[in-house]
Coordinates of C-alpha atoms in Angstrom, one line a residue:
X21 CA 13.5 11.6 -11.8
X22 CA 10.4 10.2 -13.4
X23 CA 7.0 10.7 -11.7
X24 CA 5.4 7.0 -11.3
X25 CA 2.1 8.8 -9.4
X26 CA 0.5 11.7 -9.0
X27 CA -2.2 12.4 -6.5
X28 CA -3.5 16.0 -7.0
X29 CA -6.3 17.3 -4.2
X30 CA -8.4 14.3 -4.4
X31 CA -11.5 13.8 -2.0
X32 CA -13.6 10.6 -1.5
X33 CA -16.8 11.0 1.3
X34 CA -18.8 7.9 1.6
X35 CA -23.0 8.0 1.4
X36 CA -24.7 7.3 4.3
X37 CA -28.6 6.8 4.3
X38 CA -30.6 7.2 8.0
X39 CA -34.1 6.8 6.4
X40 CA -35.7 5.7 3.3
X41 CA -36.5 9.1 2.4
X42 CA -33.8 11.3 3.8
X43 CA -31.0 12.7 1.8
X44 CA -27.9 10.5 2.8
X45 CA -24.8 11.6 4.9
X46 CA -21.8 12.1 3.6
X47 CA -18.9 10.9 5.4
X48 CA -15.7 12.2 4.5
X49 CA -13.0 9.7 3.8
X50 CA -10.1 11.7 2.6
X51 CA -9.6 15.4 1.8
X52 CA -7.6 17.0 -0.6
X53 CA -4.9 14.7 -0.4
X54 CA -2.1 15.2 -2.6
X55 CA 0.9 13.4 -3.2
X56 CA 3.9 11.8 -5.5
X57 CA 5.7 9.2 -6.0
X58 CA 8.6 9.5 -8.4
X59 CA 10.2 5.9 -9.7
X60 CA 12.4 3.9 -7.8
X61 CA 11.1 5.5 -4.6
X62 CA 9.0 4.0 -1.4
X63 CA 6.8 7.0 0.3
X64 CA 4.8 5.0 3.1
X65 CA 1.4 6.5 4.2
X66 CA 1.0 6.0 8.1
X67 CA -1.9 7.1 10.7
X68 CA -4.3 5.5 12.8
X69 CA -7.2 3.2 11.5
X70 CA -9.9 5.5 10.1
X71 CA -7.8 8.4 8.7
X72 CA -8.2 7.4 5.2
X73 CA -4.7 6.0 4.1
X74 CA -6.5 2.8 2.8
X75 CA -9.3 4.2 1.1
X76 CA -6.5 6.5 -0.3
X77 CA -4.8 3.6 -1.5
X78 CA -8.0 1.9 -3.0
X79 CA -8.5 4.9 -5.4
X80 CA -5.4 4.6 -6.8
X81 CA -5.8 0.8 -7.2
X82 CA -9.2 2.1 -9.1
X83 CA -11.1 0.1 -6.5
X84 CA -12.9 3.3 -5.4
X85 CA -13.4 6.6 -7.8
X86 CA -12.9 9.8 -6.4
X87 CA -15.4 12.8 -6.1
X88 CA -12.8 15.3 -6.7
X89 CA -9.1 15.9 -7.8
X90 CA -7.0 13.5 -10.0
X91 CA -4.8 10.5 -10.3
X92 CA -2.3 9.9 -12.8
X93 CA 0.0 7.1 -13.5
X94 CA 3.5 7.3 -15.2
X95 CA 2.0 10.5 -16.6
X96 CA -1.3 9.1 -17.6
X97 CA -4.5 9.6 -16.0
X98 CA -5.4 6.4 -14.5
X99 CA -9.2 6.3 -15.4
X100 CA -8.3 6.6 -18.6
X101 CA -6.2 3.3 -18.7
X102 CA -7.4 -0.1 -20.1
X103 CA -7.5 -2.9 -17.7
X104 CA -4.7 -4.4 -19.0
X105 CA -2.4 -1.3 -19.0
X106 CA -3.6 -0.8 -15.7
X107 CA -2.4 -4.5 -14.3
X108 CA 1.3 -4.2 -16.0
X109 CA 2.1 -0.5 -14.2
X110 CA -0.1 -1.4 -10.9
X111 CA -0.4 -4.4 -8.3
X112 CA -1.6 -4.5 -5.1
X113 CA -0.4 -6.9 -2.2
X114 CA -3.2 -6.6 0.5
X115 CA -3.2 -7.0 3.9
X116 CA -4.6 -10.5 4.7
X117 CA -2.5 -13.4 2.9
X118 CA -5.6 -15.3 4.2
X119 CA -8.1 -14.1 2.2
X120 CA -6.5 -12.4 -0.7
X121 CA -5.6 -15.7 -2.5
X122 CA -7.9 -18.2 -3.4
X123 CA -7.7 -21.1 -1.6
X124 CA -9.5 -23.8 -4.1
X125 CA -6.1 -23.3 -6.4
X126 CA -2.7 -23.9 -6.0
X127 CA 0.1 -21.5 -6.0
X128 CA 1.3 -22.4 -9.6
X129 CA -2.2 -21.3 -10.6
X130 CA -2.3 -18.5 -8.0
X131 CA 0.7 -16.6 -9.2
X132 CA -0.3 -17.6 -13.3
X133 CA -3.6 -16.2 -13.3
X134 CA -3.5 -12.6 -13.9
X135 CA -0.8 -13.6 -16.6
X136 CA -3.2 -15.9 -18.2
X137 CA -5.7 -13.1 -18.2
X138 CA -3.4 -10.6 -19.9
X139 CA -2.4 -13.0 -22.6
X140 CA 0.7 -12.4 -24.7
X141 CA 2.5 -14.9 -23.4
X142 CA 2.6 -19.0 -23.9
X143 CA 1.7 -21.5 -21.5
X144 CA 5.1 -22.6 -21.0
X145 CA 6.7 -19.3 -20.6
X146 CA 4.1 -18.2 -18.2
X147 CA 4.8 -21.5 -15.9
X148 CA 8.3 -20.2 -16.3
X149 CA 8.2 -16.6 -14.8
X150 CA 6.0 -18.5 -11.8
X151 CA 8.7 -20.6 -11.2
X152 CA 11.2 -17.8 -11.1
X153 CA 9.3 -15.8 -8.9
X154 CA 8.7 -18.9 -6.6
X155 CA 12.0 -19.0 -5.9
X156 CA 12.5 -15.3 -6.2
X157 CA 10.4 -14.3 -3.1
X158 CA 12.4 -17.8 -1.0
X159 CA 9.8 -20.4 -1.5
X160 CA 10.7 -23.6 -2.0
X161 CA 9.7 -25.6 -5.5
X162 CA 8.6 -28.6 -3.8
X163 CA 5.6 -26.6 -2.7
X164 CA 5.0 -25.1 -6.5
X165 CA 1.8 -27.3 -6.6
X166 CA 0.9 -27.1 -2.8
X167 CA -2.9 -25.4 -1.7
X168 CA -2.9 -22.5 0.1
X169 CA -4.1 -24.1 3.3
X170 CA -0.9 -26.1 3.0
X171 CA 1.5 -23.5 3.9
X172 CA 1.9 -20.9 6.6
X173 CA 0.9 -17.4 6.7
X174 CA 4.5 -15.5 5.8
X175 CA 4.5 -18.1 2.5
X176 CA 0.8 -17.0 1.5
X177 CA 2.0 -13.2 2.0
X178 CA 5.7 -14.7 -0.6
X179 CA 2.8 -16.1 -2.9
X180 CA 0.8 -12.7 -3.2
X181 CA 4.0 -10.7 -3.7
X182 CA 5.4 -13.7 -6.8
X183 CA 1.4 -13.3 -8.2
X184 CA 1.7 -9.0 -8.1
X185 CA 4.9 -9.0 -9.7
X186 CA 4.0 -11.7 -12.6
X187 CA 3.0 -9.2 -15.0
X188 CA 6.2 -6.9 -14.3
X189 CA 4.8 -3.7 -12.9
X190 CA 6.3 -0.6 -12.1
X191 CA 4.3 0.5 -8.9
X192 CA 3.3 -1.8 -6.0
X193 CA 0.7 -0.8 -3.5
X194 CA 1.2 -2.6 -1.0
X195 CA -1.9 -2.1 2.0
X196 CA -0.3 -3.3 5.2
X197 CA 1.4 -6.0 3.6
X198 CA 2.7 -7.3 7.1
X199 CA -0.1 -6.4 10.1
X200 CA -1.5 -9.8 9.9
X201 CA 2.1 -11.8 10.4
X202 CA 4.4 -12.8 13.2
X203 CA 7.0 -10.3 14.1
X204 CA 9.4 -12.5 12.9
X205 CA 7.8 -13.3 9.7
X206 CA 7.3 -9.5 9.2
X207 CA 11.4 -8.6 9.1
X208 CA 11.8 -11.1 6.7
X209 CA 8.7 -9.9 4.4
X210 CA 10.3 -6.4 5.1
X211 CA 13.7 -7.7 3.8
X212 CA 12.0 -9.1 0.7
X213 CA 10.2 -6.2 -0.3
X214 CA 13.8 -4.5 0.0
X215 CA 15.4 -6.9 -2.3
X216 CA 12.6 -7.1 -5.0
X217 CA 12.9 -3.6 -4.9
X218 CA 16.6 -3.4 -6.0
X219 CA 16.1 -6.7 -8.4
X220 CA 13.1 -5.2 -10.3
X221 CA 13.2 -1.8 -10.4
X222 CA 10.0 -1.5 -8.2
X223 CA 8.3 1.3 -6.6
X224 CA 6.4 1.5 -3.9
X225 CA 3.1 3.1 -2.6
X226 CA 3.2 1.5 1.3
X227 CA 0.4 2.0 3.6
X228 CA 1.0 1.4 7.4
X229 CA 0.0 2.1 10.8
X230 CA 3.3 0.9 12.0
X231 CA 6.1 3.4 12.3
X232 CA 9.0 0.8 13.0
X233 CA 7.7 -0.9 9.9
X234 CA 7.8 2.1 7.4
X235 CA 11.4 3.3 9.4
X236 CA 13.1 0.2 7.9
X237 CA 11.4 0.5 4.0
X238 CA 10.3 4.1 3.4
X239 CA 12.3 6.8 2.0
X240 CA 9.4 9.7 2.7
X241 CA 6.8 9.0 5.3
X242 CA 3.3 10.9 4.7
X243 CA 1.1 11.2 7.7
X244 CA -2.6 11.2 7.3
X245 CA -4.9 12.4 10.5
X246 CA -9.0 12.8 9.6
X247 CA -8.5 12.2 5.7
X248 CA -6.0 14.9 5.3
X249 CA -2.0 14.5 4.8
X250 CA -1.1 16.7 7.3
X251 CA 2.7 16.5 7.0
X252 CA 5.1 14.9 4.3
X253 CA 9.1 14.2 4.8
X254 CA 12.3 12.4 4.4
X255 CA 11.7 9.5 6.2
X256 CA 14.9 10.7 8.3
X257 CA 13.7 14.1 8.8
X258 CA 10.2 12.8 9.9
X259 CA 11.4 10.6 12.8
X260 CA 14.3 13.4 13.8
X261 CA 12.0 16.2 14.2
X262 CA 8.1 15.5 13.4
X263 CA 6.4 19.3 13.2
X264 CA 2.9 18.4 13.3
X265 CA 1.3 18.0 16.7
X266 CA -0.6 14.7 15.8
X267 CA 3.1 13.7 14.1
X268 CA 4.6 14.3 17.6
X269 CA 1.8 12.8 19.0
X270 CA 1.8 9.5 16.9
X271 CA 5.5 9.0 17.3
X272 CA 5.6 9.7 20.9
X273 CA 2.7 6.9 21.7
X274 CA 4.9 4.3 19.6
X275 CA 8.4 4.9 19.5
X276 CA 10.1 2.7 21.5
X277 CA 13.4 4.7 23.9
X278 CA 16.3 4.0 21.5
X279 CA 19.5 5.9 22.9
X280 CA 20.4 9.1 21.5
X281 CA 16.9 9.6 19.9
X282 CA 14.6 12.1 22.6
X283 CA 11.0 11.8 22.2
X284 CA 8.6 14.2 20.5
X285 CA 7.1 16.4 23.0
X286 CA 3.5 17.5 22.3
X287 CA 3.0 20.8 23.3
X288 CA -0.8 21.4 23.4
X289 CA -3.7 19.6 22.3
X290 CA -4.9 20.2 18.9
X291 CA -7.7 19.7 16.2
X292 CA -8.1 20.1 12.5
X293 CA -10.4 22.8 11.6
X294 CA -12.2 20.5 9.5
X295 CA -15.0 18.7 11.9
X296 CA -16.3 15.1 11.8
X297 CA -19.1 14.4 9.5
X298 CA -18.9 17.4 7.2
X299 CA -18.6 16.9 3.5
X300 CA -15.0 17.6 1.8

């Protein structure tokens, strides 16, 4: 199976200044992480707020550069990518539908734009693919020429998705796609991404604090705690028998009781070697 991304001991601590004059802190936002994702696979990076999954997911999107290690995308390393490249192998779908889309356009503009910018393509054709992907992702056409503030929240989140899959990619990341929706509205963006998935060949980088989320999507699960991945699995495997502590610990504090699935027991309290505040 083809290796879409490789994530090889990369570390990322962010500079902290006290004084004008002092040296700055550095604050360690991931560790060594390493990780793959091979093609036609969703590996879903779960922990709390603050263990580093998101800036994680920023350095792949080249939003952030790392101090250390390397990143390579379908066998290229990604620095060394042109911006353009870079768009058709990798698109993010961010967290708030709110704010990631600009509301002064409307949604035949919103999903066109990063077509338009990589050029190749005619302005007919390109109205084309929008179009398709509007009704790919279960919005309806009368609302092709709508403004954001128009629709509701699950339709922005439909509209982000159409606009990230425009210029075809091959690897999603997708940064808690569904935290800011309904419950409702979640399962059906859940059933989406599961669709798209099979219809376009995608593969997905999903980062998530919500294990019932990931349990429906993922096919491996890594668990971050303090900017390390402390434990990697079958997503099966992970929630059958979790063998870190703060694995055990996480799934115990969200799991809802389903029959025939016992708990995680934590045994003892634990803590990474690695303290707070001290540089990768």
């Amino acid at each position: 199976m083809t290796r879409l991304l490789d994530i090889q001991n990369v570390s990322l601590a962010f500079r902290q200044r006290t004084g004008l004059f002092s040296p700055p802190n550095l604050i360690p936002a991931v560790r060594s992480a390493s990780l793959h994702v091979d093609a036609g696979e969703v590996v879903a990076v779960v922990g709390e707020s603050g263990s580093g999954k998101s800036t994680l997911a920023k350095m792949v999107l080249r939003l952030l550069t790392p101090d250390t290690g390397t990143i390579a995308i379908d066998g290229k390393p990604a620095q060394s990518l042109g911006p353009r490249e870079f768009a058709r192998l990798v698109q993010p779908v961010f967290q708030d539908p709110y704010s990631s889309i600009n509301p002064k356009r409307t949604l035949a503009e919103i999903i066109q734009t990063p077509l338009k910018i990589a050029g190749g393509v005619s302005a007919r054709e390109c109205e084309e693919r929008a179009r398709d992907l509007f009704e790919r992702v279960g919005l309806p056409m009368r609302l092709f020429h709508s403004y954001p503030n128009q629709i509701s929240g699950g339709q922005r989140q439909r509209v982000a998705i159409a606009r990230a899959l425009i210029l075809r990619p091959k690897l999603l990341v997708c940064d808690e796609p569904t935290s800011a929706l309904d419950v409702s509205v979640q399962a059906q963006i859940l059933e989406l991404f599961n669709e798209l998935k099979q219809d376009f060949g995608l593969t997905y980088l999903f980062i998530s604090h919500n294990l019932a989320v990931v349990e429906r999507i993922a096919d491996r699960i890594a668990v971050m705690y303090r900017g390390e991945i402390v434990e990697q699995g079958a997503t099966d495997a992970f929630f059958a028998a979790p063998t870190h502590p703060y694995s055990k610990m996480l799934l115990s504090s969200v799991l809802p009781p389903i029959p025939g699935r016992p708990l995680p027991t934590v045994s003892r309290v634990f803590e990474l070697n690695t303290p707070r505040g001290s540089q990768p």
